[in-house]
Coordinates of N, CA and C in Angstrom, one line a residue:
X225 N 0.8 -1.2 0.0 CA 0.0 0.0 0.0 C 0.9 1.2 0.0
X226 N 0.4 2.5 -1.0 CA 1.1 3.7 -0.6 C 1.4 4.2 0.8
X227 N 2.4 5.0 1.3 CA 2.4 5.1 2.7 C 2.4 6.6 2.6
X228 N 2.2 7.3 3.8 CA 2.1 8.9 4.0 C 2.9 9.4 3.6
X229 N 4.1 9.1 3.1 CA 5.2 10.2 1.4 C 4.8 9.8 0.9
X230 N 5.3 10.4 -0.7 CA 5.2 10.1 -2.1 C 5.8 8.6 -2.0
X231 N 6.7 8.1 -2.0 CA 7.6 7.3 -2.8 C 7.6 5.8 -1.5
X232 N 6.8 6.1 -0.2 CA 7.1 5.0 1.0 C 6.2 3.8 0.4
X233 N 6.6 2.6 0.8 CA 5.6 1.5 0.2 C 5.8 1.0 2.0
X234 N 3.7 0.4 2.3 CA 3.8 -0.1 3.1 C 3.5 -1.2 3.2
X235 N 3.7 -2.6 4.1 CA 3.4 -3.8 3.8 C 2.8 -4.2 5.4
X236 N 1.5 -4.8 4.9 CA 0.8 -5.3 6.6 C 0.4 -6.2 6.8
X237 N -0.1 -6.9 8.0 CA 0.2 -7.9 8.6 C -2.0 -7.5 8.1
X238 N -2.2 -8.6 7.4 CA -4.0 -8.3 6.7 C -4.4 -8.9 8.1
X239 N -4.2 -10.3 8.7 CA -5.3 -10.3 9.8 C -5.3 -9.7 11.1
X240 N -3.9 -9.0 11.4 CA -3.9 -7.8 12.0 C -4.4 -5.9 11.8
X241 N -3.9 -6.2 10.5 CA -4.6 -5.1 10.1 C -3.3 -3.6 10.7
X242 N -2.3 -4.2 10.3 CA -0.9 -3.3 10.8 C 0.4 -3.5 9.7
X243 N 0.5 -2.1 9.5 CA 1.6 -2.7 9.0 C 3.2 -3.1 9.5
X244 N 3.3 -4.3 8.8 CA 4.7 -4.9 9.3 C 6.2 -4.3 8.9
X245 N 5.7 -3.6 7.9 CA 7.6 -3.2 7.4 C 6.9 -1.6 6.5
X246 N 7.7 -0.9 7.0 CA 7.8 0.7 6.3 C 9.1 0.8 5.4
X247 N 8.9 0.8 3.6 CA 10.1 1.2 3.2 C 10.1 2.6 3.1
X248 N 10.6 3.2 3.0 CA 11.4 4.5 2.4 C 12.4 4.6 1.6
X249 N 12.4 5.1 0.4 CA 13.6 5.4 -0.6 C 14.9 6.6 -0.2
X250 N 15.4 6.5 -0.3 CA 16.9 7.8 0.4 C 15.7 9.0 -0.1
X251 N 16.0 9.9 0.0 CA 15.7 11.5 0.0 C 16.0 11.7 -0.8
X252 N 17.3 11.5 -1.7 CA 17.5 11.8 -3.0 C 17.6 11.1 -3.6
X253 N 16.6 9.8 -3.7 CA 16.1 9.1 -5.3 C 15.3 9.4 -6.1
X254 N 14.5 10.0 -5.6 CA 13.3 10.8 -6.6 C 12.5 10.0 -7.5
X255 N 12.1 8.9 -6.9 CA 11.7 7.5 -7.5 C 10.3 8.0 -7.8
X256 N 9.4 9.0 -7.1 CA 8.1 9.5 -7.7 C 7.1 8.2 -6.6
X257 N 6.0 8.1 -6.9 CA 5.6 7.3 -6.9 C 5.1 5.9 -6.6
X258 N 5.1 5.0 -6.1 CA 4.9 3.6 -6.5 C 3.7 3.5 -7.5
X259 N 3.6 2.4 -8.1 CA 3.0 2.3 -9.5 C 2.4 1.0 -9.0
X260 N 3.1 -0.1 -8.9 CA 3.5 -1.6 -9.1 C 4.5 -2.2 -8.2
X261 N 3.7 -3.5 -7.5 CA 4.6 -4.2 -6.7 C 4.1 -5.4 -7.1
X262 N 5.5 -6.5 -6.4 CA 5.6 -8.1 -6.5 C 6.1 -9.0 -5.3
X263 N 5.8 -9.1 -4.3 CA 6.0 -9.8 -3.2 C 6.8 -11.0 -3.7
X264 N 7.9 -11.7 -3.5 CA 8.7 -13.3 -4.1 C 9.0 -13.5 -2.8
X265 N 9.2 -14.8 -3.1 CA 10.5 -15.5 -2.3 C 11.4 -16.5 -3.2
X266 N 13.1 -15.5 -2.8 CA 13.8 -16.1 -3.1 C 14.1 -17.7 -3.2
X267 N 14.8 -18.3 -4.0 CA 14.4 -19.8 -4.1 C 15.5 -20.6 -2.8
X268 N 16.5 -19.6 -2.8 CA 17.5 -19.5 -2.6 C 17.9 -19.0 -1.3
X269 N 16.6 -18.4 -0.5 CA 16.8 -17.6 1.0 C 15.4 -18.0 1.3
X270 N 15.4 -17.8 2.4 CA 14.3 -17.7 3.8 C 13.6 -16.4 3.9
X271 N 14.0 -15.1 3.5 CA 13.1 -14.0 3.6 C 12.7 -13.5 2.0
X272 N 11.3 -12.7 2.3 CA 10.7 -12.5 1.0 C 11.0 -11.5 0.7
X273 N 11.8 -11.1 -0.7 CA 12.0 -10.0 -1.3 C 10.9 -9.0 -2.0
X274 N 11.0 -8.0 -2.2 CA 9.6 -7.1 -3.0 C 10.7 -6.6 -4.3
X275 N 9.7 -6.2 -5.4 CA 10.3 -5.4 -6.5 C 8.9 -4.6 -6.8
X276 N 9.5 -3.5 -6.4 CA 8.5 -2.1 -6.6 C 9.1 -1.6 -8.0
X277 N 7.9 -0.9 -9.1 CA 8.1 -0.1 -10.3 C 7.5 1.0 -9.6
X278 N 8.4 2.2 -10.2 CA 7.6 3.5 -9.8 C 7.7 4.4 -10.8
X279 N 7.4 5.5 -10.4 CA 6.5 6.9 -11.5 C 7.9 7.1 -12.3
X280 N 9.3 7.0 -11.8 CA 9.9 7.4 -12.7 C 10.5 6.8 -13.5
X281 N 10.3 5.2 -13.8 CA 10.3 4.3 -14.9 C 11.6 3.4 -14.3
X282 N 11.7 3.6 -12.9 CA 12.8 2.6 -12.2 C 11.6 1.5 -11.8
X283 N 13.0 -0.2 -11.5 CA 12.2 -1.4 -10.8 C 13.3 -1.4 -9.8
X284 N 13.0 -1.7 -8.4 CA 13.7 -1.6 -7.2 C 14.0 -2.9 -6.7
X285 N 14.3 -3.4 -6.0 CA 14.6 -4.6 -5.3 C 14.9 -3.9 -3.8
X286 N 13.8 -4.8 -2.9 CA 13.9 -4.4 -1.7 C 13.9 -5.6 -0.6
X287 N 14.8 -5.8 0.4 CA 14.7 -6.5 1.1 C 14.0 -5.5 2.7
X288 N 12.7 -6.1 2.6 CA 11.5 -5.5 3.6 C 11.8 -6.0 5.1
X289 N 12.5 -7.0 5.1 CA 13.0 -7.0 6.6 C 14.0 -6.5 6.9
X290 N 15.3 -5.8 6.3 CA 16.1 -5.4 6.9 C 15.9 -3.6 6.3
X291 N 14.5 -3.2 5.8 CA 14.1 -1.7 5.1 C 15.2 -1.7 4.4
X292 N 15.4 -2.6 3.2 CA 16.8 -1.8 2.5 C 16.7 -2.0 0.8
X293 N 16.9 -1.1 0.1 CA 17.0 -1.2 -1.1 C 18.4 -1.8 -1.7
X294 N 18.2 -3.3 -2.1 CA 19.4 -3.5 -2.7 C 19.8 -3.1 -4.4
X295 N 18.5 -2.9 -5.0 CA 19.1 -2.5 -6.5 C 18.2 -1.6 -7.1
X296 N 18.4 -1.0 -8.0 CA 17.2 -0.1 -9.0 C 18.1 0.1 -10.3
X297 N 17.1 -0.5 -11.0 CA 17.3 0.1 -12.5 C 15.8 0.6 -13.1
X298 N 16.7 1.7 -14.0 CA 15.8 2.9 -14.8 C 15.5 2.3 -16.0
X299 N 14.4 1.5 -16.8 CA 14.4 0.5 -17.0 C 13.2 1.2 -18.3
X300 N 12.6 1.8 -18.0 CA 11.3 2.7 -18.9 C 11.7 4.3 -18.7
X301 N 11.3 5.3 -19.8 CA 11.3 6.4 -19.9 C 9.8 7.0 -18.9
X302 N 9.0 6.2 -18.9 CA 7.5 6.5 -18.2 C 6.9 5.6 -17.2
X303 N 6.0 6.2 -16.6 CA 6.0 5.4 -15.5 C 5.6 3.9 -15.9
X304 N 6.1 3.0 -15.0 CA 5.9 1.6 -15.0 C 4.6 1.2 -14.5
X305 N 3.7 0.9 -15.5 CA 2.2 0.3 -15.3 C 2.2 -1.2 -14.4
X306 N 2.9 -1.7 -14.9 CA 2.7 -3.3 -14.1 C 4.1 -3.9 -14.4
X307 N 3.9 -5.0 -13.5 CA 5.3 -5.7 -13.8 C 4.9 -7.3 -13.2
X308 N 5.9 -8.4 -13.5 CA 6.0 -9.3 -13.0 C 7.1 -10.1 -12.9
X309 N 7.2 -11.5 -11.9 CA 8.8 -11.9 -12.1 C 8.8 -13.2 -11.9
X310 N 9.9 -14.3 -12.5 CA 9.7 -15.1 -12.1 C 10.9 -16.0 -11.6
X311 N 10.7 -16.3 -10.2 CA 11.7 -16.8 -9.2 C 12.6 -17.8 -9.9
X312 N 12.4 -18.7 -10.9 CA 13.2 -19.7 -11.2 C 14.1 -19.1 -12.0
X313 N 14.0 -18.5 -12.8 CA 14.7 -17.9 -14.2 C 15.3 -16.6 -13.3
X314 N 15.1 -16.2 -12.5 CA 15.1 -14.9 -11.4 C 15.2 -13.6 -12.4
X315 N 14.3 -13.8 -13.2 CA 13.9 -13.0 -14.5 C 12.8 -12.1 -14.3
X316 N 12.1 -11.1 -14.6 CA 11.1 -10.1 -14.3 C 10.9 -9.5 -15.7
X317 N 9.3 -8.8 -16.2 CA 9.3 -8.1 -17.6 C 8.4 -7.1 -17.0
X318 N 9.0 -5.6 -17.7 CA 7.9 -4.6 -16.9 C 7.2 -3.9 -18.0
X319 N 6.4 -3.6 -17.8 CA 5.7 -2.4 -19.0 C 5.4 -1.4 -18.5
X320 N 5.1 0.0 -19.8 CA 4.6 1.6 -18.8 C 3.7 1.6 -20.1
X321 N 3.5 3.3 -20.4 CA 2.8 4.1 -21.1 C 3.7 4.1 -22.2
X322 N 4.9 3.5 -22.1 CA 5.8 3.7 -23.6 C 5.0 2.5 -24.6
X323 N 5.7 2.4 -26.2 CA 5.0 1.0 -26.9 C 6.8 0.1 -26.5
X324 N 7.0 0.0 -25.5 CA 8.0 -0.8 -25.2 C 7.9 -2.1 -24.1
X325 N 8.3 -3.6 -23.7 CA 8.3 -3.8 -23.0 C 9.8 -4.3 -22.5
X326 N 10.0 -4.2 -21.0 CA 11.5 -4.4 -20.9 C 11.5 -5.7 -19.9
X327 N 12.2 -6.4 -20.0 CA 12.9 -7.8 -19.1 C 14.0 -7.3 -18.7
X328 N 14.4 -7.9 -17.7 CA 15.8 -7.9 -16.5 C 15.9 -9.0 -15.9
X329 N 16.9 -8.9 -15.3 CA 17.1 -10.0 -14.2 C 18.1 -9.8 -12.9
X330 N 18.1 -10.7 -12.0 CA 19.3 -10.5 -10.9 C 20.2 -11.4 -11.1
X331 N 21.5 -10.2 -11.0 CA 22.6 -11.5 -10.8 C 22.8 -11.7 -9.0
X332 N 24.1 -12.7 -9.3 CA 24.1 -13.1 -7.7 C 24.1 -12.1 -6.9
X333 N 24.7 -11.3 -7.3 CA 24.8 -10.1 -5.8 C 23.8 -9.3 -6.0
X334 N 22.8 -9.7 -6.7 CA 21.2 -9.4 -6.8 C 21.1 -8.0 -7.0
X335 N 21.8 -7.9 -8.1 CA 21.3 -6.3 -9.0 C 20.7 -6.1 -9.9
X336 N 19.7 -5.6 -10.3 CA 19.4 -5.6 -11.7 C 19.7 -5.1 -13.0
X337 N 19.7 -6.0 -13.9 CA 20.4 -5.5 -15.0 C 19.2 -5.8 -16.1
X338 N 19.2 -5.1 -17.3 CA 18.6 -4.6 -18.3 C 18.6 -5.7 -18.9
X339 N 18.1 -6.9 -19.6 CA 18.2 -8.0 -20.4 C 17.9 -7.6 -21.8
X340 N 16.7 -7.2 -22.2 CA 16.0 -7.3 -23.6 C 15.0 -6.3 -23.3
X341 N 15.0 -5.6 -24.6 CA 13.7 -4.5 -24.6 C 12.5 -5.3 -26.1
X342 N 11.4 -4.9 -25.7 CA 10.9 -5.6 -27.1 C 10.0 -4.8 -27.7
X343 N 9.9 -3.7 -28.7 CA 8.8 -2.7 -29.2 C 7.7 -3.2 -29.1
X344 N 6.4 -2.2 -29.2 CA 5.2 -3.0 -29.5 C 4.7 -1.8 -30.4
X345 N 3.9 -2.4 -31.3 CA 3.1 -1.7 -32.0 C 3.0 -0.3 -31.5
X346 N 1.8 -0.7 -30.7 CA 0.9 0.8 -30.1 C 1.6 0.9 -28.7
X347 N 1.3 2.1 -27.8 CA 1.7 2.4 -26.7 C 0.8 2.5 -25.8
X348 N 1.5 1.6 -24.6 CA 0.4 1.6 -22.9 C 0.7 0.1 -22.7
X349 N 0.6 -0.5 -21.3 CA 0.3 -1.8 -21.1 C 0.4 -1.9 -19.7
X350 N -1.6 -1.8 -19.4 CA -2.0 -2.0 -17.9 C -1.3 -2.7 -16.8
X351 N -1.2 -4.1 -17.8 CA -0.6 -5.5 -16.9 C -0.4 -6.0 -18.1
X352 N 0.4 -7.5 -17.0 CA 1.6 -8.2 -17.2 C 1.4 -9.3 -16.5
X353 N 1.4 -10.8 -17.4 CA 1.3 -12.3 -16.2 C 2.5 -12.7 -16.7
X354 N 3.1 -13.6 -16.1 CA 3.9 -14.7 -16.9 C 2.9 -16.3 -15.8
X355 N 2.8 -17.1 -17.1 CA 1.7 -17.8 -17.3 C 2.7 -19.1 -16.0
X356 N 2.0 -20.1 -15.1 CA 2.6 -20.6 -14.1 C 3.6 -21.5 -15.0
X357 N 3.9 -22.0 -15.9 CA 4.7 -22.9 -16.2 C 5.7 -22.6 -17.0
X358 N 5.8 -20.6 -16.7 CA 6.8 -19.8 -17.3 C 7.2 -20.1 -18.6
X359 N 6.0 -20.5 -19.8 CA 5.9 -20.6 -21.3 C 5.8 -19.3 -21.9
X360 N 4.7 -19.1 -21.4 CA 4.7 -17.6 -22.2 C 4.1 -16.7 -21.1
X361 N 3.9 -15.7 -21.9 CA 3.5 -14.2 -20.9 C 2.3 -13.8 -21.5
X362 N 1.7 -13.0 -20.9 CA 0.5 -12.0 -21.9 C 0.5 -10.5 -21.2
X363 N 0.5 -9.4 -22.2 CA 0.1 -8.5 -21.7 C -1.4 -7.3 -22.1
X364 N -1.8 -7.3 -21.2 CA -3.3 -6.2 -20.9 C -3.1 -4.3 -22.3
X365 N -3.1 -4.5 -23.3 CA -2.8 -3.1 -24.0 C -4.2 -2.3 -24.4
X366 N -3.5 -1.0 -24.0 CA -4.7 0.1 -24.2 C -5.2 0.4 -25.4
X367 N -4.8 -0.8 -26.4 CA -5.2 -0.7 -27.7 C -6.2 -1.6 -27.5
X368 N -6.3 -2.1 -26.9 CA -7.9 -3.1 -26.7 C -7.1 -4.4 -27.4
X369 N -5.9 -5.0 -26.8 CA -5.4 -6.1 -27.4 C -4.9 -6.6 -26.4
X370 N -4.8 -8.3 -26.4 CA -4.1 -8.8 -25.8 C -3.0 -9.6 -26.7
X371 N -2.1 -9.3 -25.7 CA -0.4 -10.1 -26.8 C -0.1 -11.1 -25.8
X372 N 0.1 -12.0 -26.8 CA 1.0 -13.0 -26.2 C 2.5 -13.0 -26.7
X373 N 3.3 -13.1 -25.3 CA 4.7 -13.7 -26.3 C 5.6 -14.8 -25.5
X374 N 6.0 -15.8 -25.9 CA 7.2 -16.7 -25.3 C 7.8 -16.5 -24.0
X375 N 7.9 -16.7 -22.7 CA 8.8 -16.3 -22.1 C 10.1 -16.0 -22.2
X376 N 10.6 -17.5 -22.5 CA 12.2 -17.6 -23.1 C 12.9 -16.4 -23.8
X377 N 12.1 -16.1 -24.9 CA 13.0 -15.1 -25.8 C 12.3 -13.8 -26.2
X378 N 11.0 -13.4 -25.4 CA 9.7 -12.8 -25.8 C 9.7 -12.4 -26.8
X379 N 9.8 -13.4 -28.0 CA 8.6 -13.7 -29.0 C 7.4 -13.6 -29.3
X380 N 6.7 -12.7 -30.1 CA 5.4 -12.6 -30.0 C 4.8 -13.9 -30.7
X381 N 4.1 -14.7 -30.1 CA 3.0 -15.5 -30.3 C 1.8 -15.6 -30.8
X382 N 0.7 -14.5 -30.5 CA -0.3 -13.8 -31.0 C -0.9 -12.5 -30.1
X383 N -1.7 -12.0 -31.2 CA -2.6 -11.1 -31.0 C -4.3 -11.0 -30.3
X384 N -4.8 -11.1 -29.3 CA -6.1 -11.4 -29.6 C -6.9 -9.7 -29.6
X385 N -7.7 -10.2 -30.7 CA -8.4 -8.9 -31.0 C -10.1 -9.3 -30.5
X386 N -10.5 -8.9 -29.5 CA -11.7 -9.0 -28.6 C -12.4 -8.0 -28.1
X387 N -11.5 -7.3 -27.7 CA -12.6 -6.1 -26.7 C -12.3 -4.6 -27.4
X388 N -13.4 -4.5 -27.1 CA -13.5 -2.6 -27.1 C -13.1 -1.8 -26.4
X389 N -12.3 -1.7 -25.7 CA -11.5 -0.7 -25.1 C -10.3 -1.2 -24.7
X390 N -10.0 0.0 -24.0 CA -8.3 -0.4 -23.1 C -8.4 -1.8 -22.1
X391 N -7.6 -2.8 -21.7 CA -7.7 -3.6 -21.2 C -6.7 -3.4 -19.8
X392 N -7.5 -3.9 -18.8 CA -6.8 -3.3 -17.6 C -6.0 -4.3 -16.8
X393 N -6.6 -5.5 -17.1 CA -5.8 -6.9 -16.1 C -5.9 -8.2 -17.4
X394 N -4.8 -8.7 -16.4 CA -4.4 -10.3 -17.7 C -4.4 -11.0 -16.3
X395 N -4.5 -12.7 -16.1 CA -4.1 -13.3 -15.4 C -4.1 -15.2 -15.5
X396 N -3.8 -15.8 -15.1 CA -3.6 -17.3 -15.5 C -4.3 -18.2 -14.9
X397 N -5.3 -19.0 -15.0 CA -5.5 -20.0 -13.7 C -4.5 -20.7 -13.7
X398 N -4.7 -21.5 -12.7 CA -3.4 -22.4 -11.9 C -4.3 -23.8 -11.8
X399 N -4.2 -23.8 -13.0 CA -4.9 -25.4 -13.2 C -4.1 -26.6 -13.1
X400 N -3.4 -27.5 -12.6 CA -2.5 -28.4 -12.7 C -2.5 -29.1 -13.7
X401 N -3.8 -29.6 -14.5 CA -4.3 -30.1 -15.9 C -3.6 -29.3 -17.1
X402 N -2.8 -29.2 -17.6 CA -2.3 -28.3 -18.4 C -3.6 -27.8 -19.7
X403 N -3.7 -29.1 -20.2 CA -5.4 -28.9 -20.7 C -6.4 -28.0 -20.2
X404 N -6.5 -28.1 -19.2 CA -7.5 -26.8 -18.2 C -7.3 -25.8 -18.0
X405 N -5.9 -24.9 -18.1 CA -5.4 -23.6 -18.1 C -6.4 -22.7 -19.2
X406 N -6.4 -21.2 -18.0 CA -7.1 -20.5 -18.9 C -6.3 -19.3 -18.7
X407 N -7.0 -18.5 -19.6 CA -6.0 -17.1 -19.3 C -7.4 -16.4 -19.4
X408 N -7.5 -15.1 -18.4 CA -8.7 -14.2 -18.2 C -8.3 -13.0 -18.6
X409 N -9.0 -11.6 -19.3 CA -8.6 -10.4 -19.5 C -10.0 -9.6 -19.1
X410 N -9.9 -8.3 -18.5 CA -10.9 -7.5 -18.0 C -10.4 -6.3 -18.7
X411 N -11.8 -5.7 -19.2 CA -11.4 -4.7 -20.3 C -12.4 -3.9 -19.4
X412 N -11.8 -2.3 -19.7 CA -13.0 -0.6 -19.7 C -14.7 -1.5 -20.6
X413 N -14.3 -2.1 -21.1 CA -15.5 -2.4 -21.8 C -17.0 -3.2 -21.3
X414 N -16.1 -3.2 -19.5 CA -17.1 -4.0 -19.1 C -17.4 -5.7 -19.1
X415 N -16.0 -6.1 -20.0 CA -16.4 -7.5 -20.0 C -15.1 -8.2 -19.4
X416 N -15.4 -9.9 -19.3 CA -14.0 -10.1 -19.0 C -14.0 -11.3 -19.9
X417 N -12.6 -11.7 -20.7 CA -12.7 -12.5 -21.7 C -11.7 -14.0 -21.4
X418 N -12.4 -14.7 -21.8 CA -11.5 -16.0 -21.3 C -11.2 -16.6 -22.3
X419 N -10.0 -17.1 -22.5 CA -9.0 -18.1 -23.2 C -8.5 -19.5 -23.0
X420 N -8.4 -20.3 -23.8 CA -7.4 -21.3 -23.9 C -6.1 -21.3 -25.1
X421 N -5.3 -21.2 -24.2 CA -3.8 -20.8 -25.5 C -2.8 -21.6 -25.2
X422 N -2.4 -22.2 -26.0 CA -0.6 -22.6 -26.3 C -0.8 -23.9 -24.9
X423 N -1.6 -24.7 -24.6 CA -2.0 -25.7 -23.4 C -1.4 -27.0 -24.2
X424 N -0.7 -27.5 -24.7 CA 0.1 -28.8 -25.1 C 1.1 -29.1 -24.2
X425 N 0.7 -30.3 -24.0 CA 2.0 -30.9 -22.7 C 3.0 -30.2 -23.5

């Protein structure tokens, strides 16, 4: 949750109803904002890491038990709409209001570095899933489209052309049936659209 600055992100304890950890960015990061966050756990440690995107087109890496920022990269010219990451590949893809999407990753001393940028057509992208068996990804565009692309190399896969307006969320069920995976999208348009894509053992 936003905290009483601009730029604090707060995290709480929901059946207490308090929060557990106050971050704060230094005084002169100028990070703007929070936009977007991702709660993980490392595969590799015992405490859960966060990666916040904010207004000024940085993705942060914070370790929320000891309040400390271990990395930021400036990663988008505009603010970062959504983002997501995935622990095995220890790989992340963010989107903003640019027609750009960007990937990064952590190296061991857990900084983030800039991997691949990939154009898109038109510009905006509400959200961002990467699908549970880290194949492909989809993202939510304010062109009233949903894109698919590959995780591995983000390759675009397809286009679905469906709704009438900007589309604001993407997400995956967690079907263990690989056959039974769906992918859901919620558009301005009032609907929400469901899929079956790319589901072959």
């Amino acid at each position: 949750a936003p905290g009483s600055t601009l730029s604090e992100v707060k995290i709480f304890d929901l059946p207490k109803k308090t929060p557990v950890w106050i971050l704060k960015p230094p005084a002169d990061a100028k990070l703007g904002m929070p936009m977007c966050l991702k709660l993980w756990q490392p595969l590799s440690c015992s405490r859960a890491l966060l990666l916040v995107g904010y207004e000024d087109g940085s993705v942060t890496l914070w370790d929320p038990s000891e309040n400390k920022m271990l990395s930021r990269l400036a990663c988008h010219g505009e603010p970062i709409m959504c983002l997501d990451f995935d622990p095995e590949k220890v790989k992340g893809i963010s989107g903003s209001s640019e027609n750009v999407l960007s990937s990064w990753r952590l190296d061991k001393q857990q900084n983030l570095k800039l991997q691949q940028t990939m154009p898109l057509v038109n510009a905006g992208i509400a959200d961002t899933c990467i699908r549970q068996d880290k194949k492909i990804l989809s993202t939510a565009g304010w062109d009233h489209r949903v894109r698919v692309f590959g995780w591995k190399k983000l390759k675009p896969l397809a286009v679905l052309p469906y709704h009438t307006a900007s589309i604001h969320c993407v997400t995956f069920s967690d079907h263990v049936v690989s056959s039974e995976r769906l992918m859901a999208a919620g558009s301005k348009d009032q609907r929400i659209s469901l899929w079956s894509l790319y589901n072959e053992p």
